[in-house]
Amino acid sequence: MKFNREIDENTLKSFKEANIEAVFDRIYKKKNISFTLPNFKVLATSFSVIAVVIVTFIMFFYSSPITPATTLDEYDKERIVETSYITGKVIYNSVQNTSQLSFTNLSVMLLDETETEFEQSIEDFNQYFDMLKVFIDDQTFNQDVTVTDLTDSVYDILISYEVDNNQYDFYLTLANEELSGVLYIDSQEFEVVGEIKDTNTEYSLKLKATYLENYIEIEYKAETKDETEKKYEIKQYIAGTLIEKEVKVVETSEKVKVEISQNGNKYELEKIATGSQNTYFLEYEINDIEGEVVIIETIDSFGNSVYSYHIEEDGIEKDIDMDDPDDHEDEEDDEDEEDEEDDEDEEDDEDEEDEIEPEEENYQASIKKDFL
């Protein structure tokens, strides 16, 4: 029936007009859409520029070296060097000699059968004497320190220096007032933590070096950065024994004096000007008993330092020779070989020593007399 429907001219005209209007409507809509496209292009371009700027900033930021949260000035570096040296020296020698904390390395010539109070602590004192004499001798090892800023490392700074033929390499990281790192003395490694505080009224630096169950904790304090007295509070835990000390290094225009305090006992040490030979004078008070010691440093046939202690205490005199704590048992084989080679001359050497001993006693007595 639809195909047989009659279509007059008016109906055909209305259909034609409707179709033309629909076509124009679609064309108009397309034109409106095409006008919005440039806005999207501009927006996309803007986002691209912003993205490039952000990526460039991030790449520049991460490729630049990161400045540590806390920077070190020259004063900080000097104090860290001195404090790490004391900390490392004590724990290094203590760890090396833990199995030999007896008097097996003493060569004793008794003038009296009575033991002095000083002998009870001579092993420990010898370590501190060997460590502190660099201050008394005015060895400016701070001038030979190398400070390196590290980039591709978990640490911020490397501080390197050498004292008494031992190489110290201190890798440390700084975060505000906190300090942490690793201290290498030759090939021996010690973990270190600490803190630096600098206020208007006080400067303090604390370091703690650890090896297994042993540790040394040292705190340096000063009211002003230009004061001539350096004060160190020391906690020493070695082989299950805790010892606390206070060490002062007092500088004057004429000399440097070291004061050590421990459990009410006191030691005052200074150098005596005697030409080429290193000679030191010690006054002490141990368990309310006073005494004096003249210490002479000599070099043995192996090139190692030997400290000769001439002790005078409560009418008793003794001479005790102590090895440098830095010289460990790796030289024992060489010493045994040397002893075998010299067996034939041993008695002659002893006779010569007997002849020299009175001269040595007179020399030490004259040193003490001139000093006092």
Short mmCIF file of N, CA and C in Angstrom, two decimals, residues 108-276:
data_model
loop_
_atom_site.label_atom_id
_atom_site.label_comp_id
_atom_site.label_asym_id
_atom_site.label_seq_id
_atom_site.Cartn_x
_atom_site.Cartn_y
_atom_site.Cartn_z
N VAL A 108 112.00 -5.91 84.01
CA VAL A 108 112.03 -5.24 85.30
C VAL A 108 113.37 -5.48 85.99
N MET A 109 113.95 -4.39 86.49
CA MET A 109 115.15 -4.48 87.31
C MET A 109 114.79 -3.92 88.68
N LEU A 110 114.62 -4.82 89.67
CA LEU A 110 114.12 -4.41 90.97
C LEU A 110 115.25 -3.85 91.83
N LEU A 111 115.00 -2.67 92.42
CA LEU A 111 115.91 -2.12 93.41
C LEU A 111 115.41 -2.40 94.82
N ASP A 112 114.15 -2.86 94.89
CA ASP A 112 113.56 -3.19 96.19
C ASP A 112 112.48 -4.23 95.93
N GLU A 113 112.27 -5.13 96.86
CA GLU A 113 111.29 -6.18 96.67
C GLU A 113 109.86 -5.67 96.80
N THR A 114 109.66 -4.48 97.30
CA THR A 114 108.32 -3.94 97.49
C THR A 114 107.78 -3.38 96.18
N GLU A 115 106.54 -3.69 95.86
CA GLU A 115 105.93 -3.21 94.63
C GLU A 115 105.35 -1.82 94.85
N THR A 116 105.50 -0.95 93.88
CA THR A 116 104.97 0.42 93.99
C THR A 116 103.52 0.46 93.50
N GLU A 117 102.82 1.51 93.93
CA GLU A 117 101.45 1.70 93.49
C GLU A 117 101.41 1.97 91.98
N PHE A 118 102.40 2.65 91.47
CA PHE A 118 102.40 3.02 90.06
C PHE A 118 102.43 1.79 89.16
N GLU A 119 103.08 0.71 89.61
CA GLU A 119 103.16 -0.50 88.81
C GLU A 119 101.80 -1.12 88.53
N GLN A 120 100.85 -0.90 89.45
CA GLN A 120 99.53 -1.49 89.28
C GLN A 120 98.82 -0.96 88.03
N SER A 121 99.17 0.27 87.63
CA SER A 121 98.48 0.89 86.50
C SER A 121 99.42 1.25 85.37
N ILE A 122 100.66 0.75 85.41
CA ILE A 122 101.65 1.17 84.42
C ILE A 122 101.28 0.72 83.00
N GLU A 123 100.64 -0.43 82.87
CA GLU A 123 100.25 -0.92 81.54
C GLU A 123 99.27 0.04 80.88
N ASP A 124 98.25 0.42 81.64
CA ASP A 124 97.25 1.34 81.11
C ASP A 124 97.85 2.72 80.91
N PHE A 125 98.67 3.18 81.86
CA PHE A 125 99.28 4.50 81.73
C PHE A 125 100.20 4.56 80.50
N ASN A 126 100.91 3.47 80.22
CA ASN A 126 101.83 3.47 79.09
C ASN A 126 101.09 3.68 77.78
N GLN A 127 99.88 3.13 77.67
CA GLN A 127 99.07 3.35 76.47
C GLN A 127 98.70 4.82 76.34
N TYR A 128 98.26 5.42 77.45
CA TYR A 128 97.84 6.82 77.41
C TYR A 128 99.05 7.74 77.21
N PHE A 129 100.18 7.37 77.79
CA PHE A 129 101.39 8.17 77.58
C PHE A 129 101.79 8.16 76.11
N ASP A 130 101.80 6.98 75.50
CA ASP A 130 102.15 6.87 74.09
C ASP A 130 101.19 7.66 73.21
N MET A 131 99.91 7.69 73.61
CA MET A 131 98.90 8.42 72.84
C MET A 131 99.02 9.93 73.02
N LEU A 132 99.24 10.38 74.26
CA LEU A 132 99.18 11.80 74.57
C LEU A 132 100.48 12.55 74.32
N LYS A 133 101.57 11.83 74.15
CA LYS A 133 102.83 12.54 74.00
C LYS A 133 102.90 13.31 72.68
N VAL A 134 102.02 12.99 71.71
CA VAL A 134 101.99 13.79 70.47
C VAL A 134 101.57 15.22 70.77
N PHE A 135 100.72 15.40 71.80
CA PHE A 135 100.33 16.76 72.20
C PHE A 135 101.48 17.44 72.94
N ILE A 136 102.16 16.69 73.80
CA ILE A 136 103.27 17.26 74.56
C ILE A 136 104.43 17.60 73.62
N ASP A 137 104.68 16.75 72.63
CA ASP A 137 105.75 17.00 71.67
C ASP A 137 105.37 18.05 70.65
N ASP A 138 104.11 18.52 70.73
CA ASP A 138 103.61 19.54 69.80
C ASP A 138 103.72 19.06 68.36
N GLN A 139 103.33 17.81 68.14
CA GLN A 139 103.29 17.29 66.78
C GLN A 139 102.01 17.77 66.11
N THR A 140 102.16 18.65 65.15
CA THR A 140 101.01 19.27 64.51
C THR A 140 100.48 18.38 63.39
N PHE A 141 99.94 17.21 63.75
CA PHE A 141 99.45 16.30 62.72
C PHE A 141 98.17 16.83 62.08
N ASN A 142 97.55 17.86 62.70
CA ASN A 142 96.38 18.48 62.08
C ASN A 142 96.71 19.12 60.74
N GLN A 143 97.97 19.53 60.55
CA GLN A 143 98.36 20.18 59.31
C GLN A 143 98.50 19.18 58.16
N ASP A 144 98.62 17.91 58.48
CA ASP A 144 98.80 16.88 57.45
C ASP A 144 97.50 16.10 57.21
N VAL A 145 96.38 16.70 57.55
CA VAL A 145 95.09 16.03 57.40
C VAL A 145 94.52 16.32 56.01
N THR A 146 93.98 15.28 55.37
CA THR A 146 93.31 15.43 54.09
C THR A 146 91.81 15.21 54.28
N VAL A 147 91.02 16.20 53.85
CA VAL A 147 89.55 16.12 53.95
C VAL A 147 88.98 16.07 52.55
N THR A 148 88.22 15.02 52.24
CA THR A 148 87.66 14.81 50.91
C THR A 148 86.15 14.73 50.99
N ASP A 149 85.46 15.55 50.18
CA ASP A 149 84.00 15.44 50.06
C ASP A 149 83.66 14.29 49.12
N LEU A 150 82.84 13.37 49.59
CA LEU A 150 82.50 12.17 48.82
C LEU A 150 81.19 12.36 48.09
N THR A 151 81.11 11.84 46.86
CA THR A 151 79.88 11.97 46.06
C THR A 151 79.20 10.60 45.90
N ASP A 152 79.85 9.67 45.23
CA ASP A 152 79.25 8.35 45.00
C ASP A 152 79.56 7.43 46.17
N SER A 153 79.06 7.79 47.34
CA SER A 153 79.35 7.02 48.56
C SER A 153 78.20 7.20 49.55
N VAL A 154 78.07 6.25 50.45
CA VAL A 154 77.07 6.36 51.51
C VAL A 154 77.52 7.36 52.57
N TYR A 155 78.79 7.79 52.51
CA TYR A 155 79.33 8.74 53.47
C TYR A 155 79.53 10.10 52.81
N ASP A 156 79.55 11.15 53.63
CA ASP A 156 79.69 12.51 53.12
C ASP A 156 81.14 12.95 53.00
N ILE A 157 81.96 12.54 53.97
CA ILE A 157 83.31 13.08 54.08
C ILE A 157 84.28 11.96 54.44
N LEU A 158 85.51 12.07 53.93
CA LEU A 158 86.62 11.20 54.33
C LEU A 158 87.71 12.08 54.92
N ILE A 159 88.09 11.79 56.18
CA ILE A 159 89.18 12.50 56.84
C ILE A 159 90.33 11.51 57.02
N SER A 160 91.49 11.83 56.43
CA SER A 160 92.64 10.92 56.47
C SER A 160 93.84 11.63 57.08
N TYR A 161 94.58 10.89 57.91
CA TYR A 161 95.81 11.42 58.50
C TYR A 161 96.65 10.25 59.00
N GLU A 162 97.90 10.53 59.32
CA GLU A 162 98.83 9.49 59.77
C GLU A 162 99.53 9.95 61.04
N VAL A 163 99.57 9.08 62.05
CA VAL A 163 100.26 9.36 63.31
C VAL A 163 101.02 8.10 63.72
N ASP A 164 102.30 8.27 64.06
CA ASP A 164 103.12 7.14 64.52
C ASP A 164 103.07 5.96 63.56
N ASN A 165 103.15 6.27 62.26
CA ASN A 165 103.17 5.25 61.21
C ASN A 165 101.87 4.46 61.12
N ASN A 166 100.81 4.93 61.75
CA ASN A 166 99.49 4.31 61.61
C ASN A 166 98.61 5.22 60.75
N GLN A 167 97.96 4.64 59.74
CA GLN A 167 97.09 5.39 58.85
C GLN A 167 95.66 5.39 59.39
N TYR A 168 95.09 6.59 59.54
CA TYR A 168 93.71 6.76 60.02
C TYR A 168 92.86 7.25 58.85
N ASP A 169 91.78 6.51 58.54
CA ASP A 169 90.82 6.91 57.52
C ASP A 169 89.44 6.89 58.15
N PHE A 170 88.84 8.07 58.26
CA PHE A 170 87.56 8.21 58.95
C PHE A 170 86.50 8.62 57.93
N TYR A 171 85.61 7.66 57.58
CA TYR A 171 84.48 7.93 56.70
C TYR A 171 83.28 8.30 57.57
N LEU A 172 82.70 9.48 57.35
CA LEU A 172 81.60 9.88 58.22
C LEU A 172 80.48 10.54 57.44
N THR A 173 79.30 10.44 58.01
CA THR A 173 78.10 11.06 57.49
C THR A 173 77.55 12.01 58.54
N LEU A 174 77.11 13.20 58.10
CA LEU A 174 76.59 14.21 59.00
C LEU A 174 75.12 14.44 58.71
N ALA A 175 74.33 14.50 59.76
CA ALA A 175 72.91 14.81 59.64
C ALA A 175 72.54 15.69 60.82
N ASN A 176 72.43 17.00 60.54
CA ASN A 176 72.21 17.97 61.61
C ASN A 176 73.34 17.85 62.63
N GLU A 177 73.04 17.46 63.86
CA GLU A 177 74.09 17.35 64.87
C GLU A 177 74.62 15.93 65.01
N GLU A 178 74.01 14.98 64.31
CA GLU A 178 74.40 13.58 64.45
C GLU A 178 75.54 13.23 63.50
N LEU A 179 76.37 12.32 63.95
CA LEU A 179 77.54 11.89 63.18
C LEU A 179 77.65 10.38 63.26
N SER A 180 77.95 9.75 62.13
CA SER A 180 78.14 8.30 62.11
C SER A 180 79.11 7.94 60.99
N GLY A 181 79.77 6.80 61.16
CA GLY A 181 80.71 6.39 60.13
C GLY A 181 81.55 5.22 60.54
N VAL A 182 82.67 5.05 59.83
CA VAL A 182 83.60 3.95 60.06
C VAL A 182 85.01 4.52 60.13
N LEU A 183 85.75 4.10 61.15
CA LEU A 183 87.14 4.51 61.32
C LEU A 183 88.04 3.32 61.04
N TYR A 184 88.94 3.48 60.07
CA TYR A 184 89.93 2.45 59.76
C TYR A 184 91.29 2.90 60.29
N ILE A 185 91.91 2.05 61.09
CA ILE A 185 93.29 2.27 61.52
C ILE A 185 94.10 1.13 60.91
N ASP A 186 94.90 1.48 59.91
CA ASP A 186 95.52 0.47 59.05
C ASP A 186 94.40 -0.41 58.48
N SER A 187 94.35 -1.67 58.79
CA SER A 187 93.29 -2.53 58.25
C SER A 187 92.20 -2.84 59.27
N GLN A 188 92.31 -2.30 60.47
CA GLN A 188 91.33 -2.58 61.53
C GLN A 188 90.15 -1.61 61.41
N GLU A 189 88.93 -2.13 61.49
CA GLU A 189 87.72 -1.33 61.29
C GLU A 189 86.96 -1.17 62.60
N PHE A 190 86.50 0.09 62.86
CA PHE A 190 85.71 0.39 64.05
C PHE A 190 84.49 1.22 63.64
N GLU A 191 83.33 0.83 64.18
CA GLU A 191 82.12 1.62 63.95
C GLU A 191 82.12 2.82 64.89
N VAL A 192 81.71 3.97 64.36
CA VAL A 192 81.75 5.21 65.13
C VAL A 192 80.41 5.94 65.02
N VAL A 193 79.91 6.42 66.15
CA VAL A 193 78.75 7.31 66.19
C VAL A 193 79.11 8.50 67.07
N GLY A 194 78.38 9.59 66.91
CA GLY A 194 78.68 10.75 67.74
C GLY A 194 77.76 11.91 67.45
N GLU A 195 78.09 13.05 68.03
CA GLU A 195 77.30 14.26 67.84
C GLU A 195 78.17 15.49 68.06
N ILE A 196 77.80 16.58 67.40
CA ILE A 196 78.47 17.87 67.55
C ILE A 196 77.43 18.89 68.00
N LYS A 197 77.73 19.61 69.07
CA LYS A 197 76.85 20.68 69.55
C LYS A 197 77.66 21.96 69.70
N ASP A 198 77.16 23.01 69.09
CA ASP A 198 77.85 24.30 69.13
C ASP A 198 76.84 25.38 69.48
N THR A 199 76.91 25.88 70.72
CA THR A 199 76.01 26.94 71.18
C THR A 199 76.83 28.17 71.53
N ASN A 200 76.15 29.20 72.01
CA ASN A 200 76.84 30.43 72.39
C ASN A 200 77.66 30.26 73.66
N THR A 201 77.36 29.24 74.44
CA THR A 201 78.03 29.06 75.74
C THR A 201 78.96 27.85 75.79
N GLU A 202 78.81 26.89 74.86
CA GLU A 202 79.63 25.68 74.95
C GLU A 202 79.74 24.99 73.59
N TYR A 203 80.90 24.39 73.37
CA TYR A 203 81.11 23.54 72.20
C TYR A 203 81.42 22.13 72.72
N SER A 204 80.77 21.13 72.14
CA SER A 204 81.04 19.76 72.57
C SER A 204 81.03 18.83 71.37
N LEU A 205 81.88 17.83 71.43
CA LEU A 205 81.98 16.80 70.41
C LEU A 205 82.09 15.46 71.12
N LYS A 206 81.22 14.53 70.75
CA LYS A 206 81.22 13.21 71.38
C LYS A 206 81.39 12.15 70.29
N LEU A 207 82.32 11.21 70.53
CA LEU A 207 82.53 10.09 69.62
C LEU A 207 82.54 8.79 70.42
N LYS A 208 82.00 7.73 69.81
CA LYS A 208 82.03 6.41 70.42
C LYS A 208 82.45 5.41 69.36
N ALA A 209 83.61 4.76 69.56
CA ALA A 209 84.11 3.75 68.65
C ALA A 209 83.87 2.38 69.25
N THR A 210 83.38 1.44 68.43
CA THR A 210 83.00 0.12 68.93
C THR A 210 83.69 -0.98 68.13
N TYR A 211 84.14 -2.00 68.84
CA TYR A 211 84.66 -3.21 68.21
C TYR A 211 84.21 -4.40 69.04
N LEU A 212 83.32 -5.24 68.45
CA LEU A 212 82.71 -6.35 69.17
C LEU A 212 82.06 -5.81 70.45
N GLU A 213 82.46 -6.32 71.62
CA GLU A 213 81.88 -5.86 72.88
C GLU A 213 82.67 -4.70 73.49
N ASN A 214 83.76 -4.31 72.88
CA ASN A 214 84.62 -3.26 73.42
C ASN A 214 84.24 -1.91 72.81
N TYR A 215 84.39 -0.86 73.61
CA TYR A 215 84.13 0.48 73.07
C TYR A 215 84.93 1.52 73.84
N ILE A 216 85.16 2.64 73.16
CA ILE A 216 85.74 3.84 73.76
C ILE A 216 84.80 4.99 73.46
N GLU A 217 84.39 5.71 74.47
CA GLU A 217 83.52 6.87 74.31
C GLU A 217 84.24 8.10 74.85
N ILE A 218 84.39 9.12 74.01
CA ILE A 218 85.11 10.33 74.39
C ILE A 218 84.24 11.55 74.10
N GLU A 219 84.19 12.46 75.07
CA GLU A 219 83.48 13.72 74.88
C GLU A 219 84.45 14.88 75.11
N TYR A 220 84.54 15.73 74.11
CA TYR A 220 85.38 16.93 74.20
C TYR A 220 84.47 18.12 74.51
N LYS A 221 84.88 18.97 75.47
CA LYS A 221 84.09 20.13 75.85
C LYS A 221 84.97 21.37 75.93
N ALA A 222 84.41 22.50 75.51
CA ALA A 222 85.12 23.77 75.61
C ALA A 222 84.09 24.89 75.72
N GLU A 223 84.35 25.85 76.59
CA GLU A 223 83.44 26.99 76.74
C GLU A 223 83.64 27.99 75.61
N THR A 224 84.88 28.15 75.16
CA THR A 224 85.18 29.03 74.03
C THR A 224 86.13 28.30 73.09
N LYS A 225 86.05 28.62 71.81
CA LYS A 225 86.85 27.92 70.81
C LYS A 225 88.32 28.32 70.82
N ASP A 226 88.65 29.41 71.52
CA ASP A 226 90.04 29.86 71.54
C ASP A 226 90.73 29.58 72.88
N GLU A 227 90.11 28.75 73.72
CA GLU A 227 90.73 28.48 75.01
C GLU A 227 91.94 27.56 74.85
N THR A 228 92.86 27.66 75.79
CA THR A 228 94.13 26.92 75.71
C THR A 228 94.07 25.60 76.45
N GLU A 229 92.92 25.20 76.94
CA GLU A 229 92.77 23.93 77.66
C GLU A 229 91.80 23.02 76.92
N LYS A 230 92.25 21.83 76.62
CA LYS A 230 91.41 20.83 75.97
C LYS A 230 91.05 19.77 77.00
N LYS A 231 89.77 19.51 77.13
CA LYS A 231 89.30 18.59 78.15
C LYS A 231 88.54 17.44 77.50
N TYR A 232 88.95 16.20 77.83
CA TYR A 232 88.33 15.01 77.27
C TYR A 232 87.84 14.12 78.41
N GLU A 233 86.57 13.76 78.36
CA GLU A 233 85.99 12.80 79.29
C GLU A 233 85.89 11.45 78.58
N ILE A 234 86.51 10.43 79.16
CA ILE A 234 86.70 9.15 78.48
C ILE A 234 86.05 8.02 79.27
N LYS A 235 85.28 7.20 78.56
CA LYS A 235 84.77 5.94 79.09
C LYS A 235 85.37 4.82 78.26
N GLN A 236 86.06 3.92 78.92
CA GLN A 236 86.79 2.86 78.24
C GLN A 236 86.28 1.51 78.74
N TYR A 237 85.65 0.76 77.84
CA TYR A 237 85.14 -0.57 78.21
C TYR A 237 85.88 -1.60 77.37
N ILE A 238 86.87 -2.23 77.96
CA ILE A 238 87.73 -3.20 77.27
C ILE A 238 87.77 -4.49 78.08
N ALA A 239 87.54 -5.61 77.41
CA ALA A 239 87.63 -6.94 78.04
C ALA A 239 86.79 -7.03 79.31
N GLY A 240 85.59 -6.43 79.28
CA GLY A 240 84.66 -6.51 80.40
C GLY A 240 84.94 -5.56 81.54
N THR A 241 85.90 -4.65 81.40
CA THR A 241 86.24 -3.72 82.47
C THR A 241 85.95 -2.29 82.03
N LEU A 242 85.19 -1.56 82.84
CA LEU A 242 84.87 -0.17 82.56
C LEU A 242 85.78 0.75 83.35
N ILE A 243 86.45 1.65 82.64
CA ILE A 243 87.33 2.64 83.26
C ILE A 243 86.92 4.03 82.77
N GLU A 244 86.81 4.97 83.69
CA GLU A 244 86.47 6.34 83.34
C GLU A 244 87.64 7.26 83.69
N LYS A 245 87.97 8.14 82.76
CA LYS A 245 89.09 9.06 82.93
C LYS A 245 88.68 10.46 82.49
N GLU A 246 89.44 11.43 82.98
CA GLU A 246 89.35 12.79 82.47
C GLU A 246 90.76 13.23 82.09
N VAL A 247 90.92 13.68 80.86
CA VAL A 247 92.23 14.10 80.36
C VAL A 247 92.17 15.57 79.99
N LYS A 248 93.13 16.33 80.49
CA LYS A 248 93.26 17.74 80.14
C LYS A 248 94.61 17.99 79.48
N VAL A 249 94.58 18.72 78.38
CA VAL A 249 95.81 19.16 77.72
C VAL A 249 95.87 20.67 77.87
N VAL A 250 96.81 21.15 78.70
CA VAL A 250 96.91 22.57 79.03
C VAL A 250 98.12 23.15 78.31
N GLU A 251 97.88 24.15 77.48
CA GLU A 251 98.95 24.78 76.71
C GLU A 251 99.28 26.15 77.30
N THR A 252 100.57 26.42 77.47
CA THR A 252 101.05 27.74 77.85
C THR A 252 102.10 28.17 76.83
N SER A 253 102.63 29.38 77.00
CA SER A 253 103.64 29.86 76.06
C SER A 253 104.95 29.09 76.20
N GLU A 254 105.16 28.42 77.33
CA GLU A 254 106.42 27.74 77.59
C GLU A 254 106.36 26.24 77.38
N LYS A 255 105.20 25.62 77.64
CA LYS A 255 105.15 24.16 77.59
C LYS A 255 103.70 23.69 77.46
N VAL A 256 103.59 22.37 77.28
CA VAL A 256 102.29 21.71 77.25
C VAL A 256 102.28 20.67 78.36
N LYS A 257 101.23 20.70 79.17
CA LYS A 257 101.11 19.76 80.29
C LYS A 257 99.84 18.94 80.13
N VAL A 258 99.95 17.64 80.44
CA VAL A 258 98.80 16.74 80.37
C VAL A 258 98.44 16.30 81.77
N GLU A 259 97.16 16.41 82.12
CA GLU A 259 96.66 15.98 83.42
C GLU A 259 95.65 14.86 83.21
N ILE A 260 95.82 13.76 83.93
CA ILE A 260 94.92 12.62 83.85
C ILE A 260 94.34 12.35 85.23
N SER A 261 93.02 12.24 85.31
CA SER A 261 92.35 11.93 86.58
C SER A 261 91.53 10.66 86.41
N GLN A 262 91.62 9.78 87.42
CA GLN A 262 90.88 8.52 87.37
C GLN A 262 90.63 8.02 88.79
N ASN A 263 89.35 7.95 89.17
CA ASN A 263 88.97 7.43 90.50
C ASN A 263 89.74 8.10 91.63
N GLY A 264 89.93 9.40 91.55
CA GLY A 264 90.65 10.12 92.59
C GLY A 264 92.15 10.11 92.44
N ASN A 265 92.68 9.29 91.52
CA ASN A 265 94.11 9.28 91.25
C ASN A 265 94.45 10.33 90.21
N LYS A 266 95.64 10.94 90.35
CA LYS A 266 96.01 12.05 89.47
C LYS A 266 97.41 11.84 88.89
N TYR A 267 97.57 12.24 87.63
CA TYR A 267 98.86 12.18 86.95
C TYR A 267 99.08 13.51 86.23
N GLU A 268 100.28 14.09 86.38
CA GLU A 268 100.64 15.31 85.67
C GLU A 268 101.92 15.05 84.90
N LEU A 269 101.85 15.19 83.58
CA LEU A 269 102.95 14.81 82.70
C LEU A 269 103.36 15.99 81.84
N GLU A 270 104.67 16.19 81.70
CA GLU A 270 105.18 17.21 80.80
C GLU A 270 106.55 16.80 80.29
N LYS A 271 106.97 17.47 79.22
CA LYS A 271 108.24 17.13 78.58
C LYS A 271 109.36 17.97 79.17
N ILE A 272 110.55 17.34 79.27
CA ILE A 272 111.74 18.03 79.74
C ILE A 272 112.64 18.29 78.54
N ALA A 273 113.08 19.52 78.38
CA ALA A 273 113.96 19.88 77.26
C ALA A 273 115.37 19.37 77.55
N THR A 274 115.74 18.27 76.90
CA THR A 274 117.06 17.68 77.13
C THR A 274 117.79 17.42 75.82
N GLY A 275 117.58 18.27 74.84
CA GLY A 275 118.27 18.10 73.57
C GLY A 275 117.58 17.10 72.68
N SER A 276 118.35 16.20 72.06
CA SER A 276 117.81 15.28 71.06
C SER A 276 117.01 14.14 71.67
#
